[in-house]
Amino acid sequence: MSLSRYVAAVTAAFAFSHAAFAADAKIPVVAAENFYGDVVQQLGGDRVDVTSILSNPDQDPHLFEASPKTARALQHASLVVYNGADYDPWMAKLLAASKGAKHTTIVAAELTGKKSGDNPHLWYDPATMPKVARAVNEVLVAADPAHKSAYDANLVKFLDSLKPVQAKAAELHDRYAGTPVTATEPVFGYMSDAIGLSMRNMRFQMAAMNDTEASASDIAAFERDLREKRVRVLIYNSQATEALTKRMLKLAQQSNVPTVSVTETEPAGNTYQTWMLSQLDALGAALAKGDASSTKAAAGVKGKTQ
Ligand SMILES: [Zn+2]
């Protein structure tokens, strides 16, 4: 569905139910993942009451199972935001089971044209959050038109605050596009693509994400990349820590391949923006280290031409 048609449908749904909001009542929102919850909070300010389901950066979200507590939180929500693309299949099930309740839903995968089988870590794509933010803004304005100017100001501020993240990704692109890297899981995949890094060992990463067994040859290829330093950096998902991914982390450390730890849930004390920026900073530092250790000869050539 196009964004405008999607928003029209959402607006129609709210025209039906928005009279339910008293002037002082906050709009109850449930976000499946805490970074979407954070963005709704930034856009809605004190007009929204946000509950995020996945908020623990020490758990593997791919293994999450909804509890009765999750279902209860959904009952009172007017707006539900979730990722889709099979990242949170429990959410679609819960929504289908709560047919009586009037929810407006925003699904990041629908806004970005992604489906089941695509890399589901959509919030690492710099193009995703502006789309989600615009859709959230439309819903908030439709639900509570008296505060339109405040919601619109919040949207402008939010979109503006993403600029340092986009600038950092562009800076890394200028410097490191084409650089070979690898990762234990495709969590950072879209950001890596935006930077233009050459991502290796995709089959291994998909197996780690889906909790299936990587083939012996995929494991051997991953180990060879680390041992022979064919990759400049290992991006390590600290939320998907199987024995095998831990082994790869250890091998990278032994082989002096710089590692960057990333999470798929926003850590406490961060905003979406600070979280993305701190991980890009860490990646930049790791790439610079890998740069110095593996291309001394190239640096020598550069030095002569200066
Ligand atoms: Zn993941």
CSV table of C-alpha atoms and ligand atoms in Angstrom, one decimal:
chain,number,residue,atom,x,y,z
A,1,MET,CA,0.0,0.0,0.0
A,2,SER,CA,1.3,3.5,-0.8
A,3,LEU,CA,1.9,5.8,2.2
A,4,SER,CA,-0.9,8.2,1.2
A,5,ARG,CA,-3.4,5.3,0.9
A,6,TYR,CA,-2.2,3.8,4.1
A,7,VAL,CA,-2.6,7.1,5.9
A,8,ALA,CA,-6.0,7.6,4.4
A,9,ALA,CA,-7.1,4.2,5.8
A,10,VAL,CA,-5.6,5.0,9.1
A,11,THR,CA,-7.3,8.4,9.2
A,12,ALA,CA,-10.7,6.9,8.4
A,13,ALA,CA,-10.3,4.4,11.2
A,14,PHE,CA,-9.5,7.2,13.6
A,15,ALA,CA,-12.4,9.5,12.5
A,16,PHE,CA,-14.5,6.7,13.8
A,17,SER,CA,-12.9,6.4,17.2
A,18,HIS,CA,-11.1,9.6,18.0
A,19,ALA,CA,-14.1,11.2,19.8
A,20,ALA,CA,-13.2,8.7,22.6
A,21,PHE,CA,-10.2,10.9,23.5
A,22,ALA,CA,-11.0,13.5,26.1
A,23,ALA,CA,-9.1,16.7,26.0
A,24,ASP,CA,-6.6,15.6,28.7
A,25,ALA,CA,-6.5,11.8,28.0
A,26,LYS,CA,-3.3,10.5,26.6
A,27,ILE,CA,-3.3,8.4,23.5
A,28,PRO,CA,-2.4,4.8,24.5
A,29,VAL,CA,0.2,3.3,22.3
A,30,VAL,CA,1.9,-0.1,22.2
A,31,ALA,CA,5.1,-0.6,20.3
A,32,ALA,CA,6.4,-4.2,19.7
A,33,GLU,CA,10.0,-2.9,19.8
A,34,ASN,CA,11.3,-0.2,22.1
A,35,PHE,CA,12.9,1.9,19.3
A,36,TYR,CA,9.5,2.4,17.7
A,37,GLY,CA,8.1,3.2,21.1
A,38,ASP,CA,10.9,5.8,21.6
A,39,VAL,CA,10.1,7.4,18.3
A,40,VAL,CA,6.4,7.6,19.1
A,41,GLN,CA,7.2,9.1,22.5
A,42,GLN,CA,9.4,11.8,20.8
A,43,LEU,CA,6.6,12.5,18.3
A,44,GLY,CA,3.8,12.5,20.8
A,45,GLY,CA,5.5,14.1,23.8
A,46,ASP,CA,3.2,14.3,26.8
A,47,ARG,CA,0.1,13.5,24.7
A,48,VAL,CA,1.0,9.8,24.4
A,49,ASP,CA,1.3,6.9,26.8
A,50,VAL,CA,3.7,4.4,25.3
A,51,THR,CA,4.3,0.8,26.3
A,52,SER,CA,7.1,-1.1,24.5
A,53,ILE,CA,7.1,-4.9,24.6
A,54,LEU,CA,10.7,-5.8,23.5
A,55,SER,CA,13.0,-3.6,25.6
A,56,ASN,CA,15.7,-5.9,27.0
A,57,PRO,CA,19.0,-5.7,25.0
A,58,ASP,CA,20.2,-8.9,26.7
A,59,GLN,CA,17.5,-11.1,25.1
A,60,ASP,CA,17.2,-12.5,21.6
A,61,PRO,CA,14.1,-10.9,20.1
A,62,HIS,CA,13.8,-13.7,17.5
A,63,LEU,CA,13.1,-16.1,20.4
A,64,PHE,CA,10.5,-13.9,22.1
A,65,GLU,CA,7.1,-15.4,22.9
A,66,ALA,CA,4.1,-13.3,23.9
A,67,SER,CA,2.6,-13.7,27.3
A,68,PRO,CA,-0.8,-12.9,28.7
A,69,LYS,CA,0.8,-9.6,29.9
A,70,THR,CA,1.5,-8.7,26.3
A,71,ALA,CA,-2.1,-9.4,25.3
A,72,ARG,CA,-3.4,-7.2,28.1
A,73,ALA,CA,-1.2,-4.3,27.1
A,74,LEU,CA,-2.7,-4.5,23.6
A,75,GLN,CA,-6.3,-4.4,24.8
A,76,HIS,CA,-6.2,-0.7,25.6
A,77,ALA,CA,-4.0,0.5,22.8
A,78,SER,CA,-5.3,2.9,20.2
A,79,LEU,CA,-2.2,2.8,18.2
A,80,VAL,CA,0.0,-0.3,17.7
A,81,VAL,CA,3.4,0.0,16.0
A,82,TYR,CA,5.4,-3.1,15.0
A,83,ASN,CA,8.1,-4.1,12.7
A,84,GLY,CA,6.6,-6.9,10.6
A,85,ALA,CA,8.5,-9.0,8.0
A,86,ASP,CA,8.4,-12.0,10.4
A,87,TYR,CA,10.4,-10.2,13.1
A,88,ASP,CA,7.5,-10.1,15.5
A,89,PRO,CA,5.0,-12.7,14.2
A,90,TRP,CA,3.4,-12.9,17.7
A,91,MET,CA,2.1,-9.3,17.3
A,92,ALA,CA,0.1,-10.1,14.2
A,93,LYS,CA,-1.3,-13.2,16.0
A,94,LEU,CA,-2.3,-11.1,19.1
A,95,LEU,CA,-3.9,-8.5,16.9
A,96,ALA,CA,-5.9,-11.1,15.0
A,97,ALA,CA,-7.1,-12.5,18.3
A,98,SER,CA,-8.2,-9.1,19.7
A,99,LYS,CA,-10.7,-8.3,16.8
A,100,GLY,CA,-13.1,-6.5,19.1
A,101,ALA,CA,-10.6,-3.8,20.0
A,102,LYS,CA,-10.1,-0.8,17.7
A,103,HIS,CA,-6.4,-0.5,17.0
A,104,THR,CA,-4.8,1.5,14.3
A,105,THR,CA,-1.6,-0.3,13.3
A,106,ILE,CA,1.6,1.0,11.7
A,107,VAL,CA,3.8,-1.8,10.3
A,108,ALA,CA,7.3,-0.7,9.3
A,109,ALA,CA,7.6,-3.5,6.8
A,110,GLU,CA,4.4,-2.3,5.0
A,111,LEU,CA,5.8,1.3,4.8
A,112,THR,CA,9.1,0.2,3.4
A,113,GLY,CA,7.8,-2.5,1.0
A,114,LYS,CA,9.5,-5.4,2.9
A,115,LYS,CA,8.0,-8.8,3.3
A,116,SER,CA,8.5,-12.2,5.0
A,117,GLY,CA,12.0,-13.5,4.0
A,118,ASP,CA,13.6,-10.1,3.7
A,119,ASN,CA,16.2,-9.0,6.3
A,120,PRO,CA,13.8,-7.9,9.0
A,121,HIS,CA,16.1,-5.5,10.9
A,122,LEU,CA,14.4,-2.5,9.1
A,123,TRP,CA,15.3,0.1,11.7
A,124,TYR,CA,18.9,-0.1,10.6
A,125,ASP,CA,17.9,1.2,7.2
A,126,PRO,CA,18.3,5.0,7.3
A,127,ALA,CA,15.2,5.3,5.1
A,128,THR,CA,12.9,3.5,7.5
A,129,MET,CA,12.5,5.8,10.5
A,130,PRO,CA,11.5,8.9,8.5
A,131,LYS,CA,8.6,6.9,7.0
A,132,VAL,CA,7.5,5.5,10.3
A,133,ALA,CA,7.7,9.0,11.9
A,134,ARG,CA,5.5,10.5,9.1
A,135,ALA,CA,2.9,7.7,9.5
A,136,VAL,CA,2.9,8.1,13.3
A,137,ASN,CA,2.4,11.9,12.9
A,138,GLU,CA,-0.6,11.4,10.6
A,139,VAL,CA,-2.2,9.1,13.2
A,140,LEU,CA,-1.6,11.4,16.1
A,141,VAL,CA,-2.9,14.4,14.2
A,142,ALA,CA,-6.0,12.4,13.2
A,143,ALA,CA,-6.6,11.2,16.7
A,144,ASP,CA,-6.0,14.6,18.4
A,145,PRO,CA,-6.3,17.4,15.8
A,146,ALA,CA,-6.3,20.1,18.5
A,147,HIS,CA,-2.6,19.5,19.0
A,148,LYS,CA,-1.6,19.3,15.3
A,149,SER,CA,0.9,22.1,15.5
A,150,ALA,CA,2.7,20.5,18.4
A,151,TYR,CA,2.8,17.1,16.6
A,152,ASP,CA,4.0,18.7,13.4
A,153,ALA,CA,6.8,20.6,15.2
A,154,ASN,CA,7.9,17.4,16.9
A,155,LEU,CA,8.1,15.7,13.5
A,156,VAL,CA,10.2,18.4,12.0
A,157,LYS,CA,12.5,18.2,15.1
A,158,PHE,CA,12.7,14.4,14.9
A,159,LEU,CA,13.6,14.4,11.1
A,160,ASP,CA,16.2,17.1,11.8
A,161,SER,CA,17.7,15.0,14.6
A,162,LEU,CA,18.4,12.2,12.2
A,163,LYS,CA,20.8,14.3,10.1
A,164,PRO,CA,23.9,13.5,12.2
A,165,VAL,CA,23.2,9.8,11.8
A,166,GLN,CA,22.9,10.2,8.0
A,167,ALA,CA,26.0,12.4,7.9
A,168,LYS,CA,28.0,9.8,9.8
A,169,ALA,CA,26.9,7.0,7.4
A,170,ALA,CA,27.8,9.2,4.4
A,171,GLU,CA,31.2,10.0,5.9
A,172,LEU,CA,31.9,6.3,6.4
A,173,HIS,CA,30.7,5.6,2.9
A,174,ASP,CA,33.2,8.1,1.5
A,175,ARG,CA,36.0,6.5,3.4
A,176,TYR,CA,35.2,2.8,3.4
A,177,ALA,CA,32.8,1.8,0.6
A,178,GLY,CA,33.8,-1.6,-0.8
A,179,THR,CA,35.6,-2.6,2.4
A,180,PRO,CA,35.1,-6.3,3.2
A,181,VAL,CA,33.5,-7.0,6.6
A,182,THR,CA,31.5,-9.8,8.1
A,183,ALA,CA,28.9,-10.2,10.9
A,184,THR,CA,27.5,-13.0,13.1
A,185,GLU,CA,23.9,-12.0,12.2
A,186,PRO,CA,22.4,-9.6,9.6
A,187,VAL,CA,21.2,-7.2,12.3
A,188,PHE,CA,23.3,-4.3,10.9
A,189,GLY,CA,22.8,-5.3,7.3
A,190,TYR,CA,20.9,-2.3,5.9
A,191,MET,CA,23.2,0.2,7.6
A,192,SER,CA,26.2,-1.7,6.2
A,193,ASP,CA,24.6,-1.6,2.7
A,194,ALA,CA,24.0,2.2,3.1
A,195,ILE,CA,27.7,2.6,4.0
A,196,GLY,CA,28.6,0.4,1.0
A,197,LEU,CA,30.5,-2.2,2.9
A,198,SER,CA,31.1,-5.5,1.2
A,199,MET,CA,29.3,-7.9,3.6
A,200,ARG,CA,30.5,-11.5,3.6
A,201,ASN,CA,29.1,-14.8,4.9
A,202,MET,CA,25.4,-14.1,4.5
A,203,ARG,CA,24.4,-17.7,4.7
A,204,PHE,CA,26.0,-18.1,8.0
A,205,GLN,CA,24.3,-15.0,9.3
A,206,MET,CA,20.8,-16.1,8.1
A,207,ALA,CA,21.3,-19.4,9.9
A,208,ALA,CA,22.4,-17.6,13.1
A,209,MET,CA,19.3,-15.4,12.9
A,210,ASN,CA,16.9,-18.3,12.2
A,211,ASP,CA,18.4,-20.5,14.9
A,212,THR,CA,19.2,-23.2,12.3
A,213,GLU,CA,22.5,-24.9,11.8
A,214,ALA,CA,25.1,-23.3,9.5
A,215,SER,CA,26.7,-25.7,7.1
A,216,ALA,CA,30.3,-26.9,7.7
A,217,SER,CA,31.5,-25.1,4.6
A,218,ASP,CA,29.9,-21.8,5.6
A,219,ILE,CA,31.5,-22.1,9.1
A,220,ALA,CA,34.9,-22.9,7.4
A,221,ALA,CA,34.5,-19.9,5.1
A,222,PHE,CA,33.8,-17.6,8.1
A,223,GLU,CA,36.8,-18.9,10.0
A,224,ARG,CA,39.1,-18.5,7.0
A,225,ASP,CA,37.9,-14.9,6.6
A,226,LEU,CA,38.9,-14.1,10.2
A,227,ARG,CA,42.1,-16.2,10.4
A,228,GLU,CA,43.4,-14.8,7.1
A,229,LYS,CA,42.1,-11.3,7.8
A,230,ARG,CA,40.1,-11.2,4.6
A,231,VAL,CA,37.7,-8.9,6.5
A,232,ARG,CA,38.4,-5.6,8.1
A,233,VAL,CA,35.9,-5.9,10.9
A,234,LEU,CA,33.6,-8.4,12.6
A,235,ILE,CA,30.2,-7.0,13.5
A,236,TYR,CA,28.9,-9.0,16.5
A,237,ASN,CA,25.3,-9.1,17.5
A,238,SER,CA,25.5,-9.3,21.3
A,239,GLN,CA,21.8,-10.4,21.5
A,240,ALA,CA,22.3,-13.6,19.4
A,241,THR,CA,25.0,-15.4,21.4
A,242,GLU,CA,25.1,-19.0,20.4
A,243,ALA,CA,28.2,-21.1,21.1
A,244,LEU,CA,29.1,-20.7,17.4
A,245,THR,CA,28.9,-16.9,17.2
A,246,LYS,CA,30.9,-16.7,20.5
A,247,ARG,CA,33.5,-18.9,18.8
A,248,MET,CA,33.7,-16.5,15.9
A,249,LEU,CA,34.1,-13.5,18.2
A,250,LYS,CA,37.0,-15.3,20.0
A,251,LEU,CA,38.6,-16.2,16.7
A,252,ALA,CA,38.4,-12.6,15.5
A,253,GLN,CA,40.0,-11.4,18.8
A,254,GLN,CA,42.8,-14.0,18.4
A,255,SER,CA,43.3,-13.0,14.8
A,256,ASN,CA,43.4,-9.2,15.6
A,257,VAL,CA,40.3,-8.5,13.5
A,258,PRO,CA,38.6,-5.5,15.2
A,259,THR,CA,35.1,-6.2,16.4
A,260,VAL,CA,32.0,-4.0,16.9
A,261,SER,CA,29.2,-5.0,19.2
A,262,VAL,CA,25.7,-4.1,18.0
A,263,THR,CA,22.3,-4.7,19.6
A,264,GLU,CA,18.9,-5.1,18.0
A,265,THR,CA,17.1,-3.6,21.0
A,266,GLU,CA,17.7,0.0,22.0
A,267,PRO,CA,19.7,0.0,25.3
A,268,ALA,CA,18.4,1.9,28.3
A,269,GLY,CA,19.4,5.6,28.5
A,270,ASN,CA,19.6,6.0,24.7
A,271,THR,CA,17.4,7.5,22.1
A,272,TYR,CA,17.1,5.9,18.6
A,273,GLN,CA,19.4,8.7,17.4
A,274,THR,CA,22.1,8.4,20.0
A,275,TRP,CA,22.0,4.6,19.7
A,276,MET,CA,22.5,4.6,16.0
A,277,LEU,CA,25.2,7.3,16.2
A,278,SER,CA,27.2,5.5,18.9
A,279,GLN,CA,27.2,2.3,16.9
A,280,LEU,CA,28.3,4.2,13.8
A,281,ASP,CA,31.1,5.8,15.8
A,282,ALA,CA,32.2,2.4,17.1
A,283,LEU,CA,32.2,1.0,13.6
A,284,GLY,CA,34.2,4.0,12.4
A,285,ALA,CA,36.8,3.4,15.1
A,286,ALA,CA,37.0,-0.4,14.3
A,287,LEU,CA,37.3,0.3,10.5
A,288,ALA,CA,40.1,2.8,11.2
A,289,LYS,CA,41.9,0.1,13.4
A,290,GLY,CA,41.5,-2.5,10.7
A,291,ASP,CA,42.7,0.1,8.2
A,292,ALA,CA,45.9,0.6,10.1
A,293,SER,CA,46.7,-3.0,10.8
A,294,SER,CA,46.0,-4.5,7.4
A,295,THR,CA,47.1,-1.9,4.9
A,296,LYS,CA,50.5,-0.6,6.2
A,297,ALA,CA,52.0,-1.1,2.7
A,298,ALA,CA,49.2,0.9,1.0
A,299,ALA,CA,49.6,3.7,3.6
A,300,GLY,CA,53.3,3.8,2.7
A,301,VAL,CA,52.5,4.4,-0.9
A,302,LYS,CA,50.0,7.1,0.0
A,303,GLY,CA,52.7,8.8,2.1
A,304,LYS,CA,55.0,9.1,-0.9
A,305,THR,CA,52.5,10.8,-3.1
A,306,GLN,CA,51.6,13.5,-0.5
B,1,ZN,ZN,18.1,-10.2,14.7
